[in-house]
Amino acid sequence: MHGRERRVGLSAGFGSVLEMMRAAPTLSARLEDLGRQMTDALTVVLAEETDAPKYDPLPRAVAWHIGCLHALVMTEIGRRTAAGERPDAIAEAVLELLDIVESLLGERVLGYAVREE
């Protein structure tokens, strides 16, 4: 079994809190803003890691894919938590979802800015 972090929402009540946040326009806008901030910050890090030219769109495109994946995973966790599923079942479903997404993404995204160890 893979480890889980409470911060990703695998805790009691997360689904209800997420639904409430999405139902309130102010909170929903804040979630969108946080997602944008995350994508902007990730874009900067990816550009730095790859020494990308200043206006290279590739770091932003990769950051956007990661941001979309983050939103998809959090939505799936919230939906399943609200439906009353157990954390172990949710974690298994999310790992399956990640496997599907990995099979859809090309090597250009999956291999971008990977540090050689």
Coordinates of C-alpha atoms in Angstrom, one line a residue:
M1 CA 0.0 0.0 0.0
H2 CA 1.3 3.4 -0.9
G3 CA 1.6 6.1 1.8
R4 CA -1.1 8.8 2.0
E5 CA -1.0 12.4 3.1
R6 CA -3.9 14.0 4.9
R7 CA -3.2 17.1 2.9
V8 CA -4.5 15.5 -0.3
G9 CA -8.0 15.1 1.2
L10 CA -8.0 11.4 2.3
S11 CA -9.6 12.4 5.6
A12 CA -13.2 12.4 6.9
G13 CA -15.2 15.4 5.8
F14 CA -13.0 16.5 2.9
G15 CA -15.7 15.8 0.3
S16 CA -18.2 17.9 2.1
V17 CA -15.8 20.8 2.6
L18 CA -14.8 20.7 -1.1
E19 CA -18.4 20.7 -2.2
M20 CA -19.1 23.6 0.1
M21 CA -16.1 25.5 -1.3
R22 CA -17.2 24.9 -4.9
A23 CA -20.7 26.0 -4.2
A24 CA -19.7 29.4 -2.8
P25 CA -18.6 31.8 -5.6
T26 CA -16.0 33.5 -3.5
L27 CA -14.4 30.3 -2.3
S28 CA -14.6 28.8 -5.8
A29 CA -12.8 31.9 -7.2
R30 CA -10.2 31.5 -4.5
L31 CA -9.6 27.9 -5.5
E32 CA -9.2 28.9 -9.1
D33 CA -6.8 31.7 -8.1
L34 CA -4.7 29.2 -6.0
G35 CA -4.6 26.9 -9.0
R36 CA -3.3 29.7 -11.2
Q37 CA -0.7 30.7 -8.6
M38 CA 0.5 27.1 -8.5
T39 CA 0.7 26.9 -12.3
D40 CA 2.6 30.2 -12.4
A41 CA 5.1 29.1 -9.7
L42 CA 5.6 25.7 -11.3
T43 CA 6.2 27.4 -14.7
V44 CA 9.0 29.5 -13.1
V45 CA 10.6 26.4 -11.5
L46 CA 10.4 24.3 -14.7
A47 CA 11.9 27.2 -16.8
E48 CA 14.8 27.5 -14.3
E49 CA 15.4 23.7 -14.2
T50 CA 15.5 23.5 -18.0
D51 CA 17.2 26.8 -18.7
A52 CA 14.3 27.6 -21.0
P53 CA 14.4 30.9 -22.9
K54 CA 12.3 33.7 -21.3
Y55 CA 9.2 33.3 -23.5
D56 CA 9.4 29.6 -24.2
P57 CA 5.8 28.3 -23.9
L58 CA 6.9 24.7 -23.0
P59 CA 7.4 25.2 -19.3
R60 CA 3.9 26.8 -19.0
A61 CA 2.3 24.1 -21.1
V62 CA 3.8 21.4 -18.9
A63 CA 2.9 23.2 -15.7
W64 CA -0.7 23.6 -17.1
H65 CA -0.9 19.8 -17.6
I66 CA 0.3 19.2 -14.1
G67 CA -2.2 21.7 -12.7
C68 CA -5.0 20.0 -14.6
L69 CA -3.9 16.7 -13.2
H70 CA -3.9 18.1 -9.7
A71 CA -7.4 19.4 -10.1
L72 CA -8.6 16.1 -11.5
V73 CA -7.1 14.2 -8.6
M74 CA -8.5 16.5 -6.0
T75 CA -12.0 16.5 -7.6
E76 CA -11.9 12.7 -7.7
I77 CA -10.9 12.5 -4.0
G78 CA -13.6 15.0 -3.0
R79 CA -16.3 13.2 -5.1
R80 CA -15.4 9.8 -3.6
T81 CA -15.1 11.1 -0.1
A82 CA -18.5 12.8 -0.3
A83 CA -19.9 9.5 -1.6
G84 CA -18.7 7.8 1.6
E85 CA -15.9 5.7 0.2
R86 CA -13.1 4.5 2.5
P87 CA -9.7 6.2 2.2
D88 CA -8.0 2.9 1.1
A89 CA -10.5 2.5 -1.7
I90 CA -10.1 6.2 -2.7
A91 CA -6.3 5.9 -2.7
E92 CA -6.5 2.8 -4.9
A93 CA -8.9 4.5 -7.4
V94 CA -6.7 7.6 -7.6
L95 CA -3.6 5.5 -8.3
E96 CA -5.6 3.8 -11.1
L97 CA -6.5 7.2 -12.4
L98 CA -2.9 8.3 -12.3
D99 CA -1.9 5.2 -14.3
I100 CA -4.5 6.1 -16.9
V101 CA -3.3 9.7 -17.2
E102 CA 0.3 8.5 -17.4
S103 CA -0.6 6.3 -20.3
L104 CA -2.2 9.3 -22.1
L105 CA 0.6 11.7 -21.6
G106 CA 3.5 11.6 -24.0
E107 CA 7.2 11.3 -23.1
R108 CA 7.6 15.1 -23.8
V109 CA 5.5 15.8 -20.7
L110 CA 6.5 12.9 -18.6
G111 CA 10.2 13.3 -19.2
Y112 CA 10.3 17.1 -19.0
A113 CA 12.7 18.6 -16.4
V114 CA 13.5 15.2 -14.9
R115 CA 16.7 15.5 -12.8
E116 CA 19.3 12.9 -13.5
E117 CA 20.2 11.1 -10.3

